[in-house]
Structures are given as C-alpha cells and as structure tokens.
PDB file of C-alpha atoms in Angstrom:
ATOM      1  CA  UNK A   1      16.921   6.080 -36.453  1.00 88.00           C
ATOM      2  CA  UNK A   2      17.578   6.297 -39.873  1.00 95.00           C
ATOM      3  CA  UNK A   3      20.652   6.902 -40.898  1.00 95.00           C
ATOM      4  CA  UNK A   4      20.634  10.096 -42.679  1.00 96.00           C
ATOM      5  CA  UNK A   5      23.742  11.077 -45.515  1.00 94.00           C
ATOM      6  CA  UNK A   6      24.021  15.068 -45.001  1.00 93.00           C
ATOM      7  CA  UNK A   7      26.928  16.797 -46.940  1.00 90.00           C
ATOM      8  CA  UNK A   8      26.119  20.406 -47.956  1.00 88.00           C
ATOM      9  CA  UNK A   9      29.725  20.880 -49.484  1.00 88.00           C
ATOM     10  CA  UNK A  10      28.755  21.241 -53.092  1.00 94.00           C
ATOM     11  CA  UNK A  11      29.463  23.386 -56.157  1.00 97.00           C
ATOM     12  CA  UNK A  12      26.604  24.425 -58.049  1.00 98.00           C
ATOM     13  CA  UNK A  13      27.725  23.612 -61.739  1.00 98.00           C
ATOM     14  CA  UNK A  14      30.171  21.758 -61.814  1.00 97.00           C
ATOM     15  CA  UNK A  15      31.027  18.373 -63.429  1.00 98.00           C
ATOM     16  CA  UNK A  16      31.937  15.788 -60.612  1.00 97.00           C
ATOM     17  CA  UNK A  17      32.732  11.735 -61.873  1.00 97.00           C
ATOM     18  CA  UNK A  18      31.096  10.000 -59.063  1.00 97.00           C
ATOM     19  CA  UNK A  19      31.884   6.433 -60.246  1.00 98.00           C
ATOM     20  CA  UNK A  20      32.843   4.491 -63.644  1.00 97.00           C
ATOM     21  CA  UNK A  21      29.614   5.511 -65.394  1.00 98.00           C
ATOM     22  CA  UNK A  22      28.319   8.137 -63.636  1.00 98.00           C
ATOM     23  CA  UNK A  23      29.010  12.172 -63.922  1.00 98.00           C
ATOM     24  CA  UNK A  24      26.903  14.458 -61.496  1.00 98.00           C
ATOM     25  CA  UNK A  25      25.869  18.213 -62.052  1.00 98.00           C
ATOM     26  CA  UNK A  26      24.547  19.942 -59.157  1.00 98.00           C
ATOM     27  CA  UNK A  27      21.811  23.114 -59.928  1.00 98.00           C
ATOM     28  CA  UNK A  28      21.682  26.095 -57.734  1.00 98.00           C
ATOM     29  CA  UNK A  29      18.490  25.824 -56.378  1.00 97.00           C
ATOM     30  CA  UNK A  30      19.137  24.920 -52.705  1.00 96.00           C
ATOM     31  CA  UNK A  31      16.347  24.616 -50.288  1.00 92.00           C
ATOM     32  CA  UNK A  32      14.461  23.195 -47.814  1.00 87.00           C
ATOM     33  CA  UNK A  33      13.126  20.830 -50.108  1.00 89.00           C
ATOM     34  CA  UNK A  34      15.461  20.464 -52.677  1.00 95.00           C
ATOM     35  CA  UNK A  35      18.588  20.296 -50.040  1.00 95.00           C
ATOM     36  CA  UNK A  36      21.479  21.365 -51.643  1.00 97.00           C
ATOM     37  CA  UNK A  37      20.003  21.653 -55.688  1.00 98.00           C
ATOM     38  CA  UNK A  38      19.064  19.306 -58.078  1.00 98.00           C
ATOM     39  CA  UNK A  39      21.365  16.979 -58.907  1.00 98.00           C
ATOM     40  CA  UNK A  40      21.293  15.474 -62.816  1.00 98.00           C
ATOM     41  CA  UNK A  41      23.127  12.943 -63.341  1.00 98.00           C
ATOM     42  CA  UNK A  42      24.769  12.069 -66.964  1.00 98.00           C
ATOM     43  CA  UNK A  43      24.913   8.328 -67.763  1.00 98.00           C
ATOM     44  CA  UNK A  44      27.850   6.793 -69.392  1.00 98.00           C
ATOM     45  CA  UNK A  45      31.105   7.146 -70.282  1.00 96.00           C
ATOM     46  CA  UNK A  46      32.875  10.520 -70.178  1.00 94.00           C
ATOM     47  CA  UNK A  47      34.847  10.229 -73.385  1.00 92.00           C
ATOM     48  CA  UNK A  48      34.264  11.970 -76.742  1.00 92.00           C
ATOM     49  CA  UNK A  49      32.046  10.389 -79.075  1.00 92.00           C
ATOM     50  CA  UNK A  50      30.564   8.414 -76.288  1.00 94.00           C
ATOM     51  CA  UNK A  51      26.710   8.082 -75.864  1.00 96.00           C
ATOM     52  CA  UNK A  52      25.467   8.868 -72.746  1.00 98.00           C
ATOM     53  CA  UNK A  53      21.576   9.622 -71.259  1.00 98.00           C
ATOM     54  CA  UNK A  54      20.638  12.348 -69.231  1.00 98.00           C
ATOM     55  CA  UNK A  55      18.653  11.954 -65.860  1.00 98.00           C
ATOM     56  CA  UNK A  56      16.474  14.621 -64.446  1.00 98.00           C
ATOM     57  CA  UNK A  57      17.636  17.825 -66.575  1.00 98.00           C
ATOM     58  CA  UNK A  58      16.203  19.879 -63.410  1.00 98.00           C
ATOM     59  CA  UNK A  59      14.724  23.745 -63.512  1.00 97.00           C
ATOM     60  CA  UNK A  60      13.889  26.188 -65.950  1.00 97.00           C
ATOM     61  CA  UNK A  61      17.892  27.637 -64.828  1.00 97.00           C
ATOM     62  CA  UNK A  62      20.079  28.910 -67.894  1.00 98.00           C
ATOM     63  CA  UNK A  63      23.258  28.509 -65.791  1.00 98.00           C
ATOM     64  CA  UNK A  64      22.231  24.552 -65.524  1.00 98.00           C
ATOM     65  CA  UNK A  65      21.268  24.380 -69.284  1.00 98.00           C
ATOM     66  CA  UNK A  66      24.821  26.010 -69.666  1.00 98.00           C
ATOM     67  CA  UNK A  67      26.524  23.642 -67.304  1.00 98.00           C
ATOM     68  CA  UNK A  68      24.740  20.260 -68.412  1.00 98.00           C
ATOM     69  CA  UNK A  69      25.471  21.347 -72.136  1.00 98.00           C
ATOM     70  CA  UNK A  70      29.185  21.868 -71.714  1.00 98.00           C
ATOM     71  CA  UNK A  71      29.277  18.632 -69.582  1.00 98.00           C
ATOM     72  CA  UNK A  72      28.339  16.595 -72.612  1.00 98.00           C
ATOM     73  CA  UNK A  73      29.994  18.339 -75.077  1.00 97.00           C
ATOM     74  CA  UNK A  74      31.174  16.020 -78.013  1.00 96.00           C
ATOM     75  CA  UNK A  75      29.205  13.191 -76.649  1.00 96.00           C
ATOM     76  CA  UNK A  76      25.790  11.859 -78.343  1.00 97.00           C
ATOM     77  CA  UNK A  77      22.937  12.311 -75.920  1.00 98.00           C
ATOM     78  CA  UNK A  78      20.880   9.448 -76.993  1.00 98.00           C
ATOM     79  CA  UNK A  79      17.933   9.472 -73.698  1.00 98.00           C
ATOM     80  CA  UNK A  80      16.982  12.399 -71.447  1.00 98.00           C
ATOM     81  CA  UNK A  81      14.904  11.152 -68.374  1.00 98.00           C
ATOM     82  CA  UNK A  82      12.353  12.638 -66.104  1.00 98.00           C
ATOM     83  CA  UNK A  83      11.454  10.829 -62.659  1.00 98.00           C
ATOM     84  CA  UNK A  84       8.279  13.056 -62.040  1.00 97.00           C
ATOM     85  CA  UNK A  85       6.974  16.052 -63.102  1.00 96.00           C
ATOM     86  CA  UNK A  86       7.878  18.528 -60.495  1.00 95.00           C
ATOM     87  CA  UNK A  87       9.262  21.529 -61.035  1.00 95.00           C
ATOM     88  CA  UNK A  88      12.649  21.006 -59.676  1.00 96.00           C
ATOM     89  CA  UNK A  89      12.745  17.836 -61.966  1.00 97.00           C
ATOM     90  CA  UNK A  90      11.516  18.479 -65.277  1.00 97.00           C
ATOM     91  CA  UNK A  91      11.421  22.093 -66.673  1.00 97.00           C
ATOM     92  CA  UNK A  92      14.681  22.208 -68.081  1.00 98.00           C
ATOM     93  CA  UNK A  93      14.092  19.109 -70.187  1.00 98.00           C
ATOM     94  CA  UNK A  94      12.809  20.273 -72.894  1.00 98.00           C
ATOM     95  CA  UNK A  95      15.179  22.890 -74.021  1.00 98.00           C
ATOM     96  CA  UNK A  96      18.184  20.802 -73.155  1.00 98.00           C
ATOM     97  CA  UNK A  97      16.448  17.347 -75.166  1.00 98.00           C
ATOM     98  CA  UNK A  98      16.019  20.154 -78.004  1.00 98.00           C
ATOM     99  CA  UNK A  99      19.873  21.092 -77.716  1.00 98.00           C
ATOM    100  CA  UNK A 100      21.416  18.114 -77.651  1.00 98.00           C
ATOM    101  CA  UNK A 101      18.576  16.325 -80.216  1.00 98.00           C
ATOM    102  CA  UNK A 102      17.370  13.833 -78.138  1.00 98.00           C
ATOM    103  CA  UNK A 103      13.643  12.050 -77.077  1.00 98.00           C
ATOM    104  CA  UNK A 104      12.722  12.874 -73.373  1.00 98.00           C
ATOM    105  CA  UNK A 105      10.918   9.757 -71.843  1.00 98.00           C
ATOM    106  CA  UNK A 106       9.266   9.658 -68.524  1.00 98.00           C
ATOM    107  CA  UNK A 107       5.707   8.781 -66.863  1.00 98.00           C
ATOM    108  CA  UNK A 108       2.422   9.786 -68.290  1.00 96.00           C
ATOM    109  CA  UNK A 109       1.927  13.191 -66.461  1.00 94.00           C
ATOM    110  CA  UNK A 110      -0.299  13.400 -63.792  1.00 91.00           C
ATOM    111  CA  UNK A 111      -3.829  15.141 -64.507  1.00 79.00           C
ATOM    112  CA  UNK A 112      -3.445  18.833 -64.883  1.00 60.00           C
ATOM    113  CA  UNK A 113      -4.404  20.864 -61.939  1.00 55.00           C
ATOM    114  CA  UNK A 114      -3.036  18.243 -59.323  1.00 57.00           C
ATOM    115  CA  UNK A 115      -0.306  20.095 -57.043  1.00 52.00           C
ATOM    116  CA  UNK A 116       1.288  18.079 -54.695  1.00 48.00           C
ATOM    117  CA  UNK A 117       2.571  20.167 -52.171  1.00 52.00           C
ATOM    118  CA  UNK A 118       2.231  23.870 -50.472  1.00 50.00           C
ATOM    119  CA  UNK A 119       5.845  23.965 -51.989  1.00 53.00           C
ATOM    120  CA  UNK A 120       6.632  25.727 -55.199  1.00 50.00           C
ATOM    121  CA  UNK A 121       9.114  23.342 -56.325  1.00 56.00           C
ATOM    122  CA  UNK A 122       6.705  20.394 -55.892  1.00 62.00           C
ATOM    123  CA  UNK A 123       4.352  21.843 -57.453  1.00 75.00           C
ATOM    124  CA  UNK A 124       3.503  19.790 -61.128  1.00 76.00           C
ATOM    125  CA  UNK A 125       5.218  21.380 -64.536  1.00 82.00           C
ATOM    126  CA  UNK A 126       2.114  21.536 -66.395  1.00 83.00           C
ATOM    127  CA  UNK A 127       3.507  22.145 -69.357  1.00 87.00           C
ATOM    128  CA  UNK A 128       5.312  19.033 -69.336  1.00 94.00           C
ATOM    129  CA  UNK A 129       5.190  16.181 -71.696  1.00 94.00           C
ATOM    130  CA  UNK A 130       7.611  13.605 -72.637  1.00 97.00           C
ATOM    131  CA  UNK A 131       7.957  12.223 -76.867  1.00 98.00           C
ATOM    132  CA  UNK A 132       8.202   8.831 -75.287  1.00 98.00           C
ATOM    133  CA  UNK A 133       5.513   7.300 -72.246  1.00 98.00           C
ATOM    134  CA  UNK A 134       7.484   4.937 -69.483  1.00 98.00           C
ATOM    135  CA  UNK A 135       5.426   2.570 -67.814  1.00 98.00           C
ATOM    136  CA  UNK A 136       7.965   0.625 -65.830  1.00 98.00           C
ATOM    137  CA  UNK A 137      10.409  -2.455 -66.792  1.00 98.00           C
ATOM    138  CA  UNK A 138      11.532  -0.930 -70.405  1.00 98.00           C
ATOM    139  CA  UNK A 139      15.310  -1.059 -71.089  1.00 98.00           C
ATOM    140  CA  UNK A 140      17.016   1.463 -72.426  1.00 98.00           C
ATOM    141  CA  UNK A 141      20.585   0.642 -73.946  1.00 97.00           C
ATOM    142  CA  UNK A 142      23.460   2.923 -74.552  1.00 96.00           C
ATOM    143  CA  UNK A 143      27.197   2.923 -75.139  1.00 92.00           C
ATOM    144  CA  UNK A 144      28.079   0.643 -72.510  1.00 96.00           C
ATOM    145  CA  UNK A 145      25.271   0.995 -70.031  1.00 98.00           C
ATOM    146  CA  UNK A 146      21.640  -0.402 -69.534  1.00 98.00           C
ATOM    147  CA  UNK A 147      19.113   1.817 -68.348  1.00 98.00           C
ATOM    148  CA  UNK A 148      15.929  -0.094 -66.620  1.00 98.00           C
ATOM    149  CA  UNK A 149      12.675   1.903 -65.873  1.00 98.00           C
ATOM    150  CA  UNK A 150      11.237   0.814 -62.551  1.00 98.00           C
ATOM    151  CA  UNK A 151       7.969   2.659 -61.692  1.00 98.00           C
ATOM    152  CA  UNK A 152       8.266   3.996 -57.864  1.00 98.00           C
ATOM    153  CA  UNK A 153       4.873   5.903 -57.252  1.00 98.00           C
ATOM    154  CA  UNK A 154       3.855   7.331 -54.157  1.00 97.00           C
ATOM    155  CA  UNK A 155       5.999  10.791 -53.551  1.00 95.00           C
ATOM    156  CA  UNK A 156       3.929  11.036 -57.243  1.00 95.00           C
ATOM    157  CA  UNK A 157       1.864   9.365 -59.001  1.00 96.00           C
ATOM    158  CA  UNK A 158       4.104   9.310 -62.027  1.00 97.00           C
ATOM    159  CA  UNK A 159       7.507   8.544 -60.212  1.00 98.00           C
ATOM    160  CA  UNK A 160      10.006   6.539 -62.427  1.00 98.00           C
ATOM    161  CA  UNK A 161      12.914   5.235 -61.043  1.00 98.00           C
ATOM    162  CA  UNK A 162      16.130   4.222 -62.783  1.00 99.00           C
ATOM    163  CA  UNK A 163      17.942   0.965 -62.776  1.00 99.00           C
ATOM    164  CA  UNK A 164      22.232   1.127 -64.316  1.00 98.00           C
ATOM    165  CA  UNK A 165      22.344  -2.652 -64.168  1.00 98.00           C
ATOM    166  CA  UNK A 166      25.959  -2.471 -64.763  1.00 98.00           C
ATOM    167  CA  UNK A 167      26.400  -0.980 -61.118  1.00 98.00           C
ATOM    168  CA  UNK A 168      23.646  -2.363 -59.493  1.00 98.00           C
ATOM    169  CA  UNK A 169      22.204   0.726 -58.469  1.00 98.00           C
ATOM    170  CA  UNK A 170      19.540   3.045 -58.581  1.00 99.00           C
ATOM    171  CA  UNK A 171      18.712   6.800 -59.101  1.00 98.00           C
ATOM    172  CA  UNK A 172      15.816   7.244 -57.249  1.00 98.00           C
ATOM    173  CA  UNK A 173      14.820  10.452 -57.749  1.00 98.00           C
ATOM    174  CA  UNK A 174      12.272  11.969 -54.936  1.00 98.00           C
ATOM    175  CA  UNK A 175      11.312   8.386 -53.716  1.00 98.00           C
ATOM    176  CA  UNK A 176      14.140   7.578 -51.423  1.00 98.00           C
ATOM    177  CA  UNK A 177      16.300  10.784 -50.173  1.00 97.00           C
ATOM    178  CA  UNK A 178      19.539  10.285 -48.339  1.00 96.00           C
ATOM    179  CA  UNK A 179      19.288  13.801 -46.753  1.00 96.00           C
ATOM    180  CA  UNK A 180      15.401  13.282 -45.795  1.00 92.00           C
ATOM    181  CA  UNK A 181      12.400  11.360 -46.055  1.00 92.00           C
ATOM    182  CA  UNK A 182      10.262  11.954 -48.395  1.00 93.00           C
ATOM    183  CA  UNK A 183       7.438  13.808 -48.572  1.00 89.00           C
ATOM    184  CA  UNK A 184       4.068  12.158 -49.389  1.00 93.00           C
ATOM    185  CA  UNK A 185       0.799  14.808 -50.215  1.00 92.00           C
ATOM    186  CA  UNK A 186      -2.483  13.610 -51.541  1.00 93.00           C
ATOM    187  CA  UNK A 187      -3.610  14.335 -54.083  1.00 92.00           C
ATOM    188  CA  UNK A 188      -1.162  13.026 -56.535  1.00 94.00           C
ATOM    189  CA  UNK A 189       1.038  11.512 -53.820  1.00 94.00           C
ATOM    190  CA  UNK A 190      -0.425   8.082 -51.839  1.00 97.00           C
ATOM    191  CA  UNK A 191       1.168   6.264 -49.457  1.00 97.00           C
ATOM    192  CA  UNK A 192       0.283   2.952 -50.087  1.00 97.00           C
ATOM    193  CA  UNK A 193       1.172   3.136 -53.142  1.00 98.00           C
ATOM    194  CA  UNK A 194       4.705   4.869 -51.589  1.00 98.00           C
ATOM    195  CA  UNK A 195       4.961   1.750 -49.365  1.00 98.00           C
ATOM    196  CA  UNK A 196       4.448  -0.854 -51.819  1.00 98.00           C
ATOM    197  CA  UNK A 197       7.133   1.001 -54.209  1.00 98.00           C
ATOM    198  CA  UNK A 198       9.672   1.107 -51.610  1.00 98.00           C
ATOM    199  CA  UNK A 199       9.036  -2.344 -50.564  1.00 98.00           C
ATOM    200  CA  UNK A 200       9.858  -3.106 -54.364  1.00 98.00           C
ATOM    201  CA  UNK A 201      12.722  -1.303 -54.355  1.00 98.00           C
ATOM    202  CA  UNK A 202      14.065  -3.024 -50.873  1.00 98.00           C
ATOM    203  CA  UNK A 203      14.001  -6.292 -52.616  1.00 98.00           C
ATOM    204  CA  UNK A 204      16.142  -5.387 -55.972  1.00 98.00           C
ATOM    205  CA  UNK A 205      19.266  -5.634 -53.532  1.00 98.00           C
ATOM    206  CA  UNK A 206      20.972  -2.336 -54.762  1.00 98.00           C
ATOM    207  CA  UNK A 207      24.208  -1.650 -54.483  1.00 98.00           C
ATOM    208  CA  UNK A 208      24.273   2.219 -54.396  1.00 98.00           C
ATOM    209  CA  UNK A 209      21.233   4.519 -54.437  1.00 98.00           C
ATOM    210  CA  UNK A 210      21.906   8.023 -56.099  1.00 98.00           C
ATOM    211  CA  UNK A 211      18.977  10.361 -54.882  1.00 98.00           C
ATOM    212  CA  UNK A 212      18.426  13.661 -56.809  1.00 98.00           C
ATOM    213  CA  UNK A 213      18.754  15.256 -54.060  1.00 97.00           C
ATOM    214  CA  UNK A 214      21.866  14.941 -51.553  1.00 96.00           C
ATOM    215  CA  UNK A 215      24.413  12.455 -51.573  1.00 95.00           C
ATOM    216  CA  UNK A 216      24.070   8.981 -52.328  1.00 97.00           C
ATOM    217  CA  UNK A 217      23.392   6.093 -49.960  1.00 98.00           C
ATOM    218  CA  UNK A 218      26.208   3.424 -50.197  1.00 97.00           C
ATOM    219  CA  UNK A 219      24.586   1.056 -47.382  1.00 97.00           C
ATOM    220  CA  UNK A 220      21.014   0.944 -49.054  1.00 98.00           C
ATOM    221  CA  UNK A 221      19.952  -2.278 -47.181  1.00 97.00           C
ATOM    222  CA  UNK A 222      20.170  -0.504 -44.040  1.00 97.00           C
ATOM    223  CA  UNK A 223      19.390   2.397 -45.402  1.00 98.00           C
ATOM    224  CA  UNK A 224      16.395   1.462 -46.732  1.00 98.00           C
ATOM    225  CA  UNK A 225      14.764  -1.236 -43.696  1.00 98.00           C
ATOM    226  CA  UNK A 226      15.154   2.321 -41.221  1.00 97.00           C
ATOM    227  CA  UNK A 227      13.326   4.312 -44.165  1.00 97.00           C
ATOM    228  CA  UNK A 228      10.199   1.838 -43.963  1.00 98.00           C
ATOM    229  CA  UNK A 229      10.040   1.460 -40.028  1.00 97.00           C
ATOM    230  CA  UNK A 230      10.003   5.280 -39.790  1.00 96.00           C
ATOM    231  CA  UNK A 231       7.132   5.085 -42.177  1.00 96.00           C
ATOM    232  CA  UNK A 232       5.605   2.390 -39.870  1.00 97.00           C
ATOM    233  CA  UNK A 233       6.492   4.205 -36.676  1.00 96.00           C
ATOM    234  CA  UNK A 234       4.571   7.380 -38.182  1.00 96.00           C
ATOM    235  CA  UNK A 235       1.389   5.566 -39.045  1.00 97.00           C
ATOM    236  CA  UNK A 236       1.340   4.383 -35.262  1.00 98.00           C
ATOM    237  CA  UNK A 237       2.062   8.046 -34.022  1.00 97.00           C
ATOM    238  CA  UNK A 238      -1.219   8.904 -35.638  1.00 98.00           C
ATOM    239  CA  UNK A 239      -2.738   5.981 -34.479  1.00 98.00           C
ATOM    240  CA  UNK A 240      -2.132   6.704 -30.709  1.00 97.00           C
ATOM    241  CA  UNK A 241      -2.912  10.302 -30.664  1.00 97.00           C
ATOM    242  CA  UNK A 242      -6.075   9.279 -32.332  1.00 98.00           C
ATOM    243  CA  UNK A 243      -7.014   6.751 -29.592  1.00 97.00           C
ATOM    244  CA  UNK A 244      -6.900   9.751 -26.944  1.00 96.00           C
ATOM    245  CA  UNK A 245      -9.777  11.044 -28.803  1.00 97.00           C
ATOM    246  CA  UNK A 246     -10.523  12.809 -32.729  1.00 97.00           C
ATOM    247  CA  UNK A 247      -8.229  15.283 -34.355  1.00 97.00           C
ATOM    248  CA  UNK A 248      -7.933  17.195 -37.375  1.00 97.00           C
ATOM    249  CA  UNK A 249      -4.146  17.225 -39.137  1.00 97.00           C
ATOM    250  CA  UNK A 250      -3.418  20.656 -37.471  1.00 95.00           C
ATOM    251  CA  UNK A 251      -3.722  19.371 -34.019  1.00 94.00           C
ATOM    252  CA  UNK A 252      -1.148  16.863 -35.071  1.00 96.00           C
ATOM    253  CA  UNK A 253       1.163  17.987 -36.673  1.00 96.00           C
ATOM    254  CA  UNK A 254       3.457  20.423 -33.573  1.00 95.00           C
ATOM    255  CA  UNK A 255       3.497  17.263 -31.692  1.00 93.00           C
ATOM    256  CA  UNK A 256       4.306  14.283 -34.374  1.00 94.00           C
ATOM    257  CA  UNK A 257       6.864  16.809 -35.567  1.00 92.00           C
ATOM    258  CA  UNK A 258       8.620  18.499 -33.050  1.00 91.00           C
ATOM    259  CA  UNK A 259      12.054  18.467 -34.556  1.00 86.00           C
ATOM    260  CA  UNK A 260      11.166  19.423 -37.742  1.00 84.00           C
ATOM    261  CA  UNK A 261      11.637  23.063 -38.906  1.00 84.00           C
ATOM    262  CA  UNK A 262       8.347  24.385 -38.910  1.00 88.00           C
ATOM    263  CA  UNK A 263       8.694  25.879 -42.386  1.00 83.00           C
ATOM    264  CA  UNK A 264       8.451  21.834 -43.428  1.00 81.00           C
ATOM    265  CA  UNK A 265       5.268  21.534 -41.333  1.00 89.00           C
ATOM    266  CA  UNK A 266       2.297  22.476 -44.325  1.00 90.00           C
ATOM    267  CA  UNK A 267       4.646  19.897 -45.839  1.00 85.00           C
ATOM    268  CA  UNK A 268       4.302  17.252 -42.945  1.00 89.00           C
ATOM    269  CA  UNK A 269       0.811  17.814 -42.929  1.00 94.00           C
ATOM    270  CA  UNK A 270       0.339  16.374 -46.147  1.00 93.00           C
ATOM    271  CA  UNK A 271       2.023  13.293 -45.158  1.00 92.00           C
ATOM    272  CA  UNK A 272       0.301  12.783 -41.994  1.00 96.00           C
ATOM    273  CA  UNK A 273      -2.744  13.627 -44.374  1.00 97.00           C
ATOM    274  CA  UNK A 274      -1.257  10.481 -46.728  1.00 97.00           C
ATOM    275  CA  UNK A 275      -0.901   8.313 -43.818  1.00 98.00           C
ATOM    276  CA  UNK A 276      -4.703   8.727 -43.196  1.00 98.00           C
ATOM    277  CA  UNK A 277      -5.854   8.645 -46.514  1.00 98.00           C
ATOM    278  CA  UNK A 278      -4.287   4.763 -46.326  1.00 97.00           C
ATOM    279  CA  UNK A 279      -5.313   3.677 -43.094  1.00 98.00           C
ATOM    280  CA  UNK A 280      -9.157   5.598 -43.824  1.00 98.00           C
ATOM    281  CA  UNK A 281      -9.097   3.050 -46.675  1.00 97.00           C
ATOM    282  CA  UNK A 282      -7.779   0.303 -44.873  1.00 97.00           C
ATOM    283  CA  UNK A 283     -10.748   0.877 -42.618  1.00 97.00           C
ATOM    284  CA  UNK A 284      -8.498   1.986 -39.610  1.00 97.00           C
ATOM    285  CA  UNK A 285      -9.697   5.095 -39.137  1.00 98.00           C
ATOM    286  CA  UNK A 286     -13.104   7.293 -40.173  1.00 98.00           C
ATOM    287  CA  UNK A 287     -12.845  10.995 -41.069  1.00 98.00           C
ATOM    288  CA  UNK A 288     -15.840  13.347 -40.800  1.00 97.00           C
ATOM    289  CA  UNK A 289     -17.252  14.650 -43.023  1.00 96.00           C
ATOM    290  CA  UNK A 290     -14.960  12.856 -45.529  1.00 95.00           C
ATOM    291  CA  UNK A 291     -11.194  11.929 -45.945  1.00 96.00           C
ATOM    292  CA  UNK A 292     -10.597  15.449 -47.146  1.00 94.00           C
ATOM    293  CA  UNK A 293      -7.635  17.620 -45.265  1.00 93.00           C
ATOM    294  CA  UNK A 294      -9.668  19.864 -42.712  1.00 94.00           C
ATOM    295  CA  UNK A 295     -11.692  16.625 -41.493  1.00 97.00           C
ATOM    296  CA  UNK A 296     -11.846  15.534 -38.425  1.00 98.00           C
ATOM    297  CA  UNK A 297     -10.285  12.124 -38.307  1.00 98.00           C
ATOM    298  CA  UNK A 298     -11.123   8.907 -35.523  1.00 98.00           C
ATOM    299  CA  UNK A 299     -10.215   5.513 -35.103  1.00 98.00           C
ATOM    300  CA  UNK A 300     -12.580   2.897 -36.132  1.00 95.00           C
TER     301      UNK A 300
END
C-alpha cells in the first residue's frame, strides 16, 4: 500500500514558511485533481532585499496573482518556473513573471493540440511559452539557494522537476503526488517514459519531496519504492484480465478501479490506456485495429 500524505486543512492564500528556504502559497482551485489547490512554492529566503525564484505560479486566478505578489514583496524575483504546461500549472506565469520582471523558464511545450486528459485542468495552456527552454541538469543560482532542473517526463511530456540542493529535496510537481498517484494519458503522457523518470528520481536519495499538489512526503524512500510497485502491480492487473480473454479499456476500468471515485475513472482510463501503450510496444500485448483508445487489446 502506498502510503498516502492526505491533509485537506489549508488556507487558500496564504503565506506558510514550510522550512529554511521554502515559503508555500496555496490557490483556490480545489478538486479532484488538483486536491486541495495549487500549491507555488517561493524559493529562498524570506527577508527584504532577498532574491528568491518562483515555482509553478499556478492559474489564470487574480486572488493568487494578488497573494503570490504580496508574498514577495520587497524581494527580487530573479526565476519563475513551470513544471508542465497544464493549466493548473502555468497560466498565471506570465502576468506574475511580467510583475515582478523576471524570465519564466520551463520545458519546450508540448505540440499544440495535445490534451492530456478528459480533465480541464490537465488540459495543455496553449498559449504558453517560456523566455528561457529547460532541458534538464541546468543550475540555476540565487541568493543562497541552487536550483537544479531534472527532466521527469511521463505525467507530460515536458515535465521538469526541481532540485534545492541545499535541502536535498525535490518539488516534483505532477510526477510524484503525496495525496495520489499520478495520472498518466497518452497522448502527451507515456508511461515508460513515467517509469524511467521515477526510477531516476528514486536514486537521487531525496530528503523531502514537495508535490504541487498536497502535502509533502518526508519519507520519500518509502514513499517512492510503494509508488513504483503500484505502477508494477497495475501493469499485471491488465495483464491478467487480459489472459481471460480481449478487452477494450472500458471493460476494465469498474473492475481495476473499484475504489476509485468514478468521476476519476475517464481519468484512469487513460492510464490503463498508458500502461498498454508500453507493454503494446514492449510486444506484450496486440491491440486491434491499432494501439488507439477504443481498441480491442490481447496478450501476445
């Protein structure tokens, strides 16, 4: 089981220190995907005249811009960073980077069009595009902190995670949830490619992981070695149903998720979708007439 970090007490807008370096604003956008809001966090130390960058600004939401603004007031915003382009992530970058006069830097955007999920807030921010193009292992210095860029894609294909050396931990946007897993939907999202970035992120050996959404996971090690055998246990759900005989995703989904809400189930779908995708490549399983999502899928 994995051992989920659930705490719904928070206060949209406010300022909250959550260690040495690290200040916390929470956006009122609760949901079934976003959990209790957005959460960006502020980099650095919170004392006038200090520098600080700004991670995931979060969504087009005056009363955020209003909130993250005041939080940094008298400080020099030198970075704001976007971990993907979704639009619970990134909207509000642009007019608070134009605020506070600073570069936003993230991933090259995905290719327009590409929606990643039936959800509205995971949906891409086409109009987004950052003044400075991440491509994992820059390092971005500040009063007092070190910033590290470690590309994470899978929950998208442009995922960036963040590295504050000087804590040893990571803010890991979408890609590792303390609340949640994560949801994975072709055809920006790909679960090998998920696997293989959370594998990498297993072996850094962090400290603390600070999720944008939900609270942050203290006991990452653990954490983290329950997040990939649920992964693993998933692909070998599918794997048995489909030995009983074919099935499209529909047929699969009431039973592989059960205790889900079923307002997360077009959501699930996509993930069990993922999970084919890689094991159709892996030559696992076939999928008539192609690997699209209303095939009909078979083991090999």
């Amino acid at each position: 089981m994995i051992p989920f970090v659930r705490r719904p007490d928070v206060v949209h807008g406010r300022v909250e220190r959550v260690s040495p370096l690290i200040r916390r604003v929470v956006a009122a956008n609760p949901g079934p995907f976003t959990y209790t809001g957005t959460g960006t966090y502020i980099v650095g130390r919170p004392e006038p005249g200090a520098g600080a960058a700004v991670i995931d600004p979060g969504p087009a939401d005056d009363a955020h811009l209003a909130a993250l603004l005041a939080a940094v007031e008298g400080q020099t915003v030198s970075h704001v960073l976007v971990t993907h382009t979704h639009r619970d992530h990134s909207p509000l970058a642009r007019p608070f980077a134009a605020a506070v006069g600073a570069p936003v830097l993230a991933a090259r955007p995905p290719a327009r069009g590409v929606h990643a999920s039936t959800a509205s807030e995971e949906d891409d921010d086409e109009s987004f595009a950052p003044d400075r193009v991440l491509t994992g292992g820059e390092t971005l210095a500040g009063d007092g902190w070190t910033l590290e860029a470690m590309a994470t894609p899978g929950h998208a294909s442009n995922h960036m995670a963040f590295v504050l050396r000087e804590e040893n931990a990571l803010f890991s946007g979408d890609h590792v949830m303390g609340w949640s897993t994560t949801v994975v939907a072709p055809p920006d999202g790909d679960m090998a490619a998920y696997m293989a970035s959370l594998e990498a992120v297993i072996a850094r050996g962090f400290s603390t992981i600070w999720p944008t959404h939900g609270a942050p996971i203290t006991e990452p090690g653990p954490f983290l070695e329950a997040y990939r055998a649920h992964r693993l246990e998933r692909e070998a759900q599918i794997l048995a149903r489909l030995a009983a005989g074919p099935h499209r995703i529909p047929g699969l989904v009431p039973a592989l998720y059960a205790a889900v809400d079923p307002r997360l189930w077009p959501a699930a779908g996509l993930s069990v979708w993922a999970h084919l995708i890689a094991l159709e490549r892996a030559g696992r399983v076939a999928a008539a007439p192609d690997p699209g999502l209303d095939a009909l899928w078979r083991l090999r």
